[in-house]
Amino acid sequence: MNIITGFLALLGRWTLDNLSYYGQLGALMGELRDCVFHGRIRWRLMMEQIVNIGYGTQAVVIVTGAFTGAVFTAQSYFKFKDFGIGSSVGSVVSVSLCRELGPVLAGLMVTGRVGAAMAAEIGTMKVSEQIDALRVMGAHPVDYLVMPRFLAMMVSMPLLIAECIAFGLSASVLVGTQVFKIPFAWFWNHVLNHTNLEDVSFGMIKGFCFGILIVLISCHQGLLASNGAVGVGRSTTRAVVFSSLALLVANFFLTMLLNYFFPLGSAL
């Protein structure tokens, strides 16, 4: 009986903690919404964050997209050639990059680089009482710290995903035509015939949703930081882990939902 009671108490505590966390994220989202529609946009801070998020993450996203496209092309060709359709890998790789690999991998890379930086920066300001100083000076922390990062993420994330897809597809073409000797015209014709605007839109919508999750979770963890450097390190780790898990979980539900609006073509 004691074991059952302890288990139920643990389960109840875990449930309440999760509900409280989701409620805090919802409250932060509500404050952020009010700041976006009714607050003052700080263009200089937003541009600085665009440089940090967009320009600073380009190299990571480009390398990730290029080698993912190359590896996926090779693996697909090795299996497809057993069925006599090795020359058709271009269509599979392009659709996969647009709908899944591009947004998810770019999102995870942005989480590891930018999400951690957001949590660490805001967390350091929290434990050093700089956020309290902002309140004293009449500046709302969400308006001053979170909103510029949110707007910058909304601008940068689709561009980073587009770069990931573009370089992944370029690497795929290079590997397919130069390594596996697939005729370029045939390879590119398959890409154009089986990839359309709906596939690109699929990835862009996912990118916007992933960007919102990264900003909310990372900034929230930074605002929760306490207990000095140890607390900042803990918040940074949680920001990366929670954001990555949220992206992977949200990716499944977005895939199921968006397929009703952007169904995958029957040609594949």
mmCIF file of C-alpha atoms in Angstrom:
data_model
loop_
_atom_site.group_PDB
_atom_site.id
_atom_site.type_symbol
_atom_site.label_atom_id
_atom_site.label_comp_id
_atom_site.label_asym_id
_atom_site.label_seq_id
_atom_site.Cartn_x
_atom_site.Cartn_y
_atom_site.Cartn_z
ATOM 1 C CA MET A 1 0.000 0.000 0.000
ATOM 2 C CA ASN A 2 2.816 2.392 0.837
ATOM 3 C CA ILE A 3 4.426 1.675 -2.530
ATOM 4 C CA ILE A 4 1.171 2.420 -4.365
ATOM 5 C CA THR A 5 0.606 5.592 -2.351
ATOM 6 C CA GLY A 6 4.154 6.771 -3.006
ATOM 7 C CA PHE A 7 3.799 6.068 -6.726
ATOM 8 C CA LEU A 8 0.525 7.977 -6.937
ATOM 9 C CA ALA A 9 2.041 10.888 -5.016
ATOM 10 C CA LEU A 10 5.031 10.924 -7.369
ATOM 11 C CA LEU A 11 2.762 10.755 -10.410
ATOM 12 C CA GLY A 12 0.582 13.550 -9.069
ATOM 13 C CA ARG A 13 3.584 15.755 -8.307
ATOM 14 C CA TRP A 14 4.987 15.152 -11.781
ATOM 15 C CA THR A 15 1.623 15.988 -13.372
ATOM 16 C CA LEU A 16 1.222 19.178 -11.368
ATOM 17 C CA ASP A 17 4.780 20.267 -12.145
ATOM 18 C CA ASN A 18 4.189 19.766 -15.863
ATOM 19 C CA LEU A 19 0.863 21.608 -15.783
ATOM 20 C CA SER A 20 2.532 24.467 -13.931
ATOM 21 C CA TYR A 21 5.342 24.583 -16.509
ATOM 22 C CA TYR A 22 2.906 24.629 -19.427
ATOM 23 C CA GLY A 23 0.931 27.347 -17.674
ATOM 24 C CA GLN A 24 4.063 29.450 -17.281
ATOM 25 C CA LEU A 25 4.864 29.034 -20.974
ATOM 26 C CA GLY A 26 1.294 30.030 -21.828
ATOM 27 C CA ALA A 27 1.537 33.107 -19.618
ATOM 28 C CA LEU A 28 4.835 34.080 -21.272
ATOM 29 C CA MET A 29 3.258 33.593 -24.686
ATOM 30 C CA GLY A 30 0.388 35.865 -23.653
ATOM 31 C CA GLU A 31 2.771 38.577 -22.486
ATOM 32 C CA LEU A 32 4.798 38.219 -25.673
ATOM 33 C CA ARG A 33 1.660 38.546 -27.794
ATOM 34 C CA ASP A 34 0.693 41.754 -26.018
ATOM 35 C CA CYS A 35 4.213 43.134 -26.473
ATOM 36 C CA VAL A 36 4.264 42.309 -30.188
ATOM 37 C CA PHE A 37 0.898 43.925 -30.936
ATOM 38 C CA HIS A 38 0.937 46.758 -28.432
ATOM 39 C CA GLY A 39 4.579 47.290 -27.447
ATOM 40 C CA ARG A 40 7.379 49.272 -29.028
ATOM 41 C CA ILE A 41 9.588 47.415 -31.460
ATOM 42 C CA ARG A 42 13.244 47.964 -30.623
ATOM 43 C CA TRP A 43 14.710 47.767 -34.095
ATOM 44 C CA ARG A 44 18.355 47.958 -33.027
ATOM 45 C CA LEU A 45 18.000 45.051 -30.607
ATOM 46 C CA MET A 46 16.071 43.066 -33.194
ATOM 47 C CA MET A 47 18.731 43.629 -35.855
ATOM 48 C CA GLU A 48 21.451 42.567 -33.432
ATOM 49 C CA GLN A 49 19.555 39.354 -32.761
ATOM 50 C CA ILE A 50 19.030 38.745 -36.487
ATOM 51 C CA VAL A 51 22.793 38.946 -36.948
ATOM 52 C CA ASN A 52 23.342 36.603 -34.004
ATOM 53 C CA ILE A 53 20.642 34.094 -34.928
ATOM 54 C CA GLY A 54 20.664 34.243 -38.717
ATOM 55 C CA TYR A 55 24.161 35.183 -39.788
ATOM 56 C CA GLY A 56 25.881 33.464 -36.851
ATOM 57 C CA THR A 57 24.138 30.132 -37.442
ATOM 58 C CA GLN A 58 24.600 29.995 -41.209
ATOM 59 C CA ALA A 59 27.784 27.911 -41.208
ATOM 60 C CA VAL A 60 26.310 25.259 -38.903
ATOM 61 C CA VAL A 61 23.095 25.005 -40.913
ATOM 62 C CA ILE A 62 24.895 24.904 -44.270
ATOM 63 C CA VAL A 63 27.247 22.094 -43.214
ATOM 64 C CA THR A 64 24.366 20.156 -41.642
ATOM 65 C CA GLY A 65 22.150 20.496 -44.709
ATOM 66 C CA ALA A 66 24.881 19.706 -47.227
ATOM 67 C CA PHE A 67 26.156 16.526 -45.607
ATOM 68 C CA THR A 68 22.655 15.352 -44.727
ATOM 69 C CA GLY A 69 21.628 15.706 -48.366
ATOM 70 C CA ALA A 70 24.778 13.908 -49.507
ATOM 71 C CA VAL A 71 24.398 11.018 -47.052
ATOM 72 C CA PHE A 72 20.676 10.632 -47.689
ATOM 73 C CA THR A 73 21.309 10.538 -51.442
ATOM 74 C CA ALA A 74 23.938 7.844 -51.042
ATOM 75 C CA GLN A 75 21.820 5.689 -48.731
ATOM 76 C CA SER A 76 18.752 6.046 -50.945
ATOM 77 C CA TYR A 77 20.723 5.147 -54.062
ATOM 78 C CA PHE A 78 22.251 2.048 -52.474
ATOM 79 C CA LYS A 79 18.773 0.731 -51.648
ATOM 80 C CA PHE A 80 16.900 1.982 -54.713
ATOM 81 C CA LYS A 81 19.329 0.438 -57.168
ATOM 82 C CA ASP A 82 18.313 -3.013 -55.867
ATOM 83 C CA PHE A 83 14.847 -2.277 -57.253
ATOM 84 C CA GLY A 84 16.130 -0.742 -60.466
ATOM 85 C CA ILE A 85 15.086 2.815 -59.591
ATOM 86 C CA GLY A 86 18.414 4.229 -58.441
ATOM 87 C CA SER A 87 18.072 7.200 -60.789
ATOM 88 C CA SER A 88 14.907 8.360 -58.994
ATOM 89 C CA VAL A 89 16.565 9.337 -55.729
ATOM 90 C CA GLY A 90 16.391 13.061 -56.556
ATOM 91 C CA SER A 91 12.644 13.274 -55.994
ATOM 92 C CA VAL A 92 12.784 11.440 -52.663
ATOM 93 C CA VAL A 93 15.672 13.520 -51.346
ATOM 94 C CA SER A 94 14.149 16.868 -52.392
ATOM 95 C CA VAL A 95 10.744 16.151 -50.843
ATOM 96 C CA SER A 96 12.328 14.773 -47.674
ATOM 97 C CA LEU A 97 14.558 17.842 -47.312
ATOM 98 C CA CYS A 98 11.655 20.236 -47.808
ATOM 99 C CA ARG A 99 9.156 18.488 -45.561
ATOM 100 C CA GLU A 100 11.229 16.908 -42.804
ATOM 101 C CA LEU A 101 15.012 16.956 -42.812
ATOM 102 C CA GLY A 102 15.470 20.656 -43.554
ATOM 103 C CA PRO A 103 13.172 22.106 -40.868
ATOM 104 C CA VAL A 104 13.966 19.529 -38.176
ATOM 105 C CA LEU A 105 17.754 19.547 -38.542
ATOM 106 C CA ALA A 106 17.922 23.330 -38.892
ATOM 107 C CA GLY A 107 15.695 23.640 -35.831
ATOM 108 C CA LEU A 108 17.905 21.349 -33.768
ATOM 109 C CA MET A 109 21.041 23.240 -34.825
ATOM 110 C CA VAL A 110 19.441 26.573 -33.931
ATOM 111 C CA THR A 111 18.374 25.121 -30.595
ATOM 112 C CA GLY A 112 21.892 23.981 -29.773
ATOM 113 C CA ARG A 113 23.521 27.253 -30.720
ATOM 114 C CA VAL A 114 20.946 30.027 -30.256
ATOM 115 C CA GLY A 115 18.629 28.507 -27.648
ATOM 116 C CA ALA A 116 21.508 27.862 -25.298
ATOM 117 C CA ALA A 117 22.836 31.396 -25.824
ATOM 118 C CA MET A 118 19.434 32.929 -25.100
ATOM 119 C CA ALA A 119 19.008 30.974 -21.883
ATOM 120 C CA ALA A 120 22.572 31.721 -20.739
ATOM 121 C CA GLU A 121 22.376 35.444 -21.517
ATOM 122 C CA ILE A 122 18.989 36.029 -19.902
ATOM 123 C CA GLY A 123 19.855 33.702 -17.027
ATOM 124 C CA THR A 124 23.037 35.660 -16.315
ATOM 125 C CA MET A 125 21.028 38.878 -16.291
ATOM 126 C CA LYS A 126 18.536 37.273 -13.906
ATOM 127 C CA VAL A 127 21.054 36.060 -11.304
ATOM 128 C CA SER A 128 23.007 39.339 -11.495
ATOM 129 C CA GLU A 129 19.752 41.272 -10.872
ATOM 130 C CA GLN A 130 19.948 43.151 -14.172
ATOM 131 C CA ILE A 131 16.345 42.161 -14.924
ATOM 132 C CA ASP A 132 15.237 43.746 -11.643
ATOM 133 C CA ALA A 133 17.132 46.858 -12.719
ATOM 134 C CA LEU A 134 15.170 46.888 -15.988
ATOM 135 C CA ARG A 135 11.913 46.839 -14.049
ATOM 136 C CA VAL A 136 13.116 49.700 -11.855
ATOM 137 C CA MET A 137 13.881 51.734 -14.991
ATOM 138 C CA GLY A 138 10.382 51.049 -16.323
ATOM 139 C CA ALA A 139 11.328 48.511 -19.001
ATOM 140 C CA HIS A 140 9.283 45.316 -19.177
ATOM 141 C CA PRO A 141 11.656 42.299 -19.343
ATOM 142 C CA VAL A 142 9.521 40.465 -21.908
ATOM 143 C CA ASP A 143 9.253 43.577 -24.083
ATOM 144 C CA TYR A 144 12.969 44.369 -23.829
ATOM 145 C CA LEU A 145 14.528 40.881 -23.850
ATOM 146 C CA VAL A 146 12.116 38.357 -25.322
ATOM 147 C CA MET A 147 10.315 40.280 -28.077
ATOM 148 C CA PRO A 148 13.460 41.268 -30.079
ATOM 149 C CA ARG A 149 14.603 37.645 -30.002
ATOM 150 C CA PHE A 150 11.166 36.436 -31.034
ATOM 151 C CA LEU A 151 10.924 38.808 -34.006
ATOM 152 C CA ALA A 152 14.487 38.027 -35.046
ATOM 153 C CA MET A 153 13.742 34.309 -34.912
ATOM 154 C CA MET A 154 10.642 34.756 -37.092
ATOM 155 C CA VAL A 155 12.799 36.473 -39.716
ATOM 156 C CA SER A 156 15.844 34.188 -39.474
ATOM 157 C CA MET A 157 14.326 30.730 -39.117
ATOM 158 C CA PRO A 158 12.693 30.472 -42.580
ATOM 159 C CA LEU A 159 15.886 31.752 -44.222
ATOM 160 C CA LEU A 160 18.018 29.223 -42.342
ATOM 161 C CA ILE A 161 15.673 26.410 -43.324
ATOM 162 C CA ALA A 162 15.763 27.564 -46.958
ATOM 163 C CA GLU A 163 19.573 27.511 -46.830
ATOM 164 C CA CYS A 164 19.578 24.050 -45.293
ATOM 165 C CA ILE A 165 17.295 22.762 -48.051
ATOM 166 C CA ALA A 166 19.204 24.520 -50.828
ATOM 167 C CA PHE A 167 22.630 23.261 -49.797
ATOM 168 C CA GLY A 168 21.265 19.803 -49.034
ATOM 169 C CA LEU A 169 19.753 19.608 -52.499
ATOM 170 C CA SER A 170 22.940 20.962 -54.093
ATOM 171 C CA ALA A 171 24.996 18.294 -52.344
ATOM 172 C CA SER A 172 22.461 15.690 -53.417
ATOM 173 C CA VAL A 173 22.790 16.746 -57.047
ATOM 174 C CA LEU A 174 26.577 16.689 -56.791
ATOM 175 C CA VAL A 175 26.704 13.216 -55.262
ATOM 176 C CA GLY A 176 24.024 11.799 -57.542
ATOM 177 C CA THR A 177 25.498 13.089 -60.784
ATOM 178 C CA GLN A 178 29.234 12.969 -60.066
ATOM 179 C CA VAL A 179 29.562 9.954 -57.770
ATOM 180 C CA PHE A 180 26.741 7.703 -58.966
ATOM 181 C CA LYS A 181 26.791 8.984 -62.569
ATOM 182 C CA ILE A 182 23.075 9.740 -62.786
ATOM 183 C CA PRO A 183 22.472 12.054 -65.783
ATOM 184 C CA PHE A 184 21.958 15.591 -64.523
ATOM 185 C CA ALA A 185 18.913 16.233 -66.748
ATOM 186 C CA TRP A 186 17.232 13.067 -65.486
ATOM 187 C CA PHE A 187 18.064 13.786 -61.846
ATOM 188 C CA TRP A 188 16.916 17.413 -61.982
ATOM 189 C CA ASN A 189 13.779 16.538 -63.945
ATOM 190 C CA HIS A 190 12.709 14.198 -61.143
ATOM 191 C CA VAL A 191 13.352 16.928 -58.568
ATOM 192 C CA LEU A 192 11.236 19.485 -60.456
ATOM 193 C CA ASN A 193 8.408 17.065 -61.261
ATOM 194 C CA HIS A 194 7.940 15.817 -57.695
ATOM 195 C CA THR A 195 8.738 18.914 -55.617
ATOM 196 C CA ASN A 196 6.261 21.786 -55.571
ATOM 197 C CA LEU A 197 5.402 24.906 -53.601
ATOM 198 C CA GLU A 198 3.317 22.917 -51.116
ATOM 199 C CA ASP A 199 6.397 20.951 -50.051
ATOM 200 C CA VAL A 200 8.367 24.150 -49.458
ATOM 201 C CA SER A 201 5.428 25.707 -47.589
ATOM 202 C CA PHE A 202 5.276 22.591 -45.426
ATOM 203 C CA GLY A 203 8.840 23.170 -44.239
ATOM 204 C CA MET A 204 8.429 26.942 -43.777
ATOM 205 C CA ILE A 205 5.355 26.538 -41.554
ATOM 206 C CA LYS A 206 7.230 24.033 -39.447
ATOM 207 C CA GLY A 207 10.105 26.485 -39.203
ATOM 208 C CA PHE A 208 7.861 29.238 -37.823
ATOM 209 C CA CYS A 209 6.407 26.873 -35.221
ATOM 210 C CA PHE A 210 9.853 25.581 -34.224
ATOM 211 C CA GLY A 211 11.121 29.147 -33.890
ATOM 212 C CA ILE A 212 8.303 30.019 -31.495
ATOM 213 C CA LEU A 213 9.043 26.955 -29.361
ATOM 214 C CA ILE A 214 12.783 27.686 -29.222
ATOM 215 C CA VAL A 215 12.299 31.302 -28.149
ATOM 216 C CA LEU A 216 9.597 30.551 -25.588
ATOM 217 C CA ILE A 217 11.366 27.654 -23.901
ATOM 218 C CA SER A 218 14.859 29.169 -23.974
ATOM 219 C CA CYS A 219 13.834 32.607 -22.714
ATOM 220 C CA HIS A 220 11.577 31.067 -20.089
ATOM 221 C CA GLN A 221 14.434 28.964 -18.762
ATOM 222 C CA GLY A 222 16.628 32.048 -18.645
ATOM 223 C CA LEU A 223 13.994 33.969 -16.695
ATOM 224 C CA LEU A 224 13.748 31.078 -14.220
ATOM 225 C CA ALA A 225 17.499 30.938 -13.532
ATOM 226 C CA SER A 226 18.617 31.226 -9.919
ATOM 227 C CA ASN A 227 21.473 30.233 -7.587
ATOM 228 C CA GLY A 228 24.289 31.879 -9.536
ATOM 229 C CA ALA A 229 26.435 30.171 -12.143
ATOM 230 C CA VAL A 230 25.101 26.713 -11.276
ATOM 231 C CA GLY A 231 21.556 27.855 -11.932
ATOM 232 C CA VAL A 232 22.531 29.453 -15.237
ATOM 233 C CA GLY A 233 24.205 26.230 -16.380
ATOM 234 C CA ARG A 234 21.163 24.211 -15.353
ATOM 235 C CA SER A 235 18.795 26.559 -17.185
ATOM 236 C CA THR A 236 20.952 26.429 -20.325
ATOM 237 C CA THR A 237 20.963 22.637 -20.320
ATOM 238 C CA ARG A 238 17.218 22.477 -19.776
ATOM 239 C CA ALA A 239 16.620 24.993 -22.550
ATOM 240 C CA VAL A 240 18.477 22.847 -25.085
ATOM 241 C CA VAL A 241 16.959 19.549 -23.927
ATOM 242 C CA PHE A 242 13.391 20.819 -23.572
ATOM 243 C CA SER A 243 13.506 22.716 -26.877
ATOM 244 C CA SER A 244 14.905 19.707 -28.760
ATOM 245 C CA LEU A 245 12.271 17.382 -27.328
ATOM 246 C CA ALA A 246 9.515 19.918 -28.011
ATOM 247 C CA LEU A 247 10.654 20.202 -31.644
ATOM 248 C CA LEU A 248 10.618 16.442 -32.156
ATOM 249 C CA VAL A 249 7.203 16.023 -30.537
ATOM 250 C CA ALA A 250 5.709 19.030 -32.340
ATOM 251 C CA ASN A 251 7.160 17.775 -35.631
ATOM 252 C CA PHE A 252 4.987 14.654 -35.476
ATOM 253 C CA PHE A 253 1.764 16.530 -34.768
ATOM 254 C CA LEU A 254 2.546 19.216 -37.348
ATOM 255 C CA THR A 255 3.237 16.513 -39.934
ATOM 256 C CA MET A 256 -0.107 14.853 -39.250
ATOM 257 C CA LEU A 257 -1.959 18.190 -39.284
ATOM 258 C CA LEU A 258 -0.266 19.801 -42.281
ATOM 259 C CA ASN A 259 -0.701 16.720 -44.456
ATOM 260 C CA TYR A 260 -4.414 17.518 -44.530
ATOM 261 C CA PHE A 261 -3.634 20.898 -46.091
ATOM 262 C CA PHE A 262 -0.504 19.979 -48.073
ATOM 263 C CA PRO A 263 -0.899 16.280 -48.953
ATOM 264 C CA LEU A 264 2.081 14.459 -50.363
ATOM 265 C CA GLY A 265 1.680 13.906 -54.083
ATOM 266 C CA SER A 266 0.666 10.467 -55.262
ATOM 267 C CA ALA A 267 3.617 10.423 -57.669
ATOM 268 C CA LEU A 268 5.886 9.358 -54.833
#
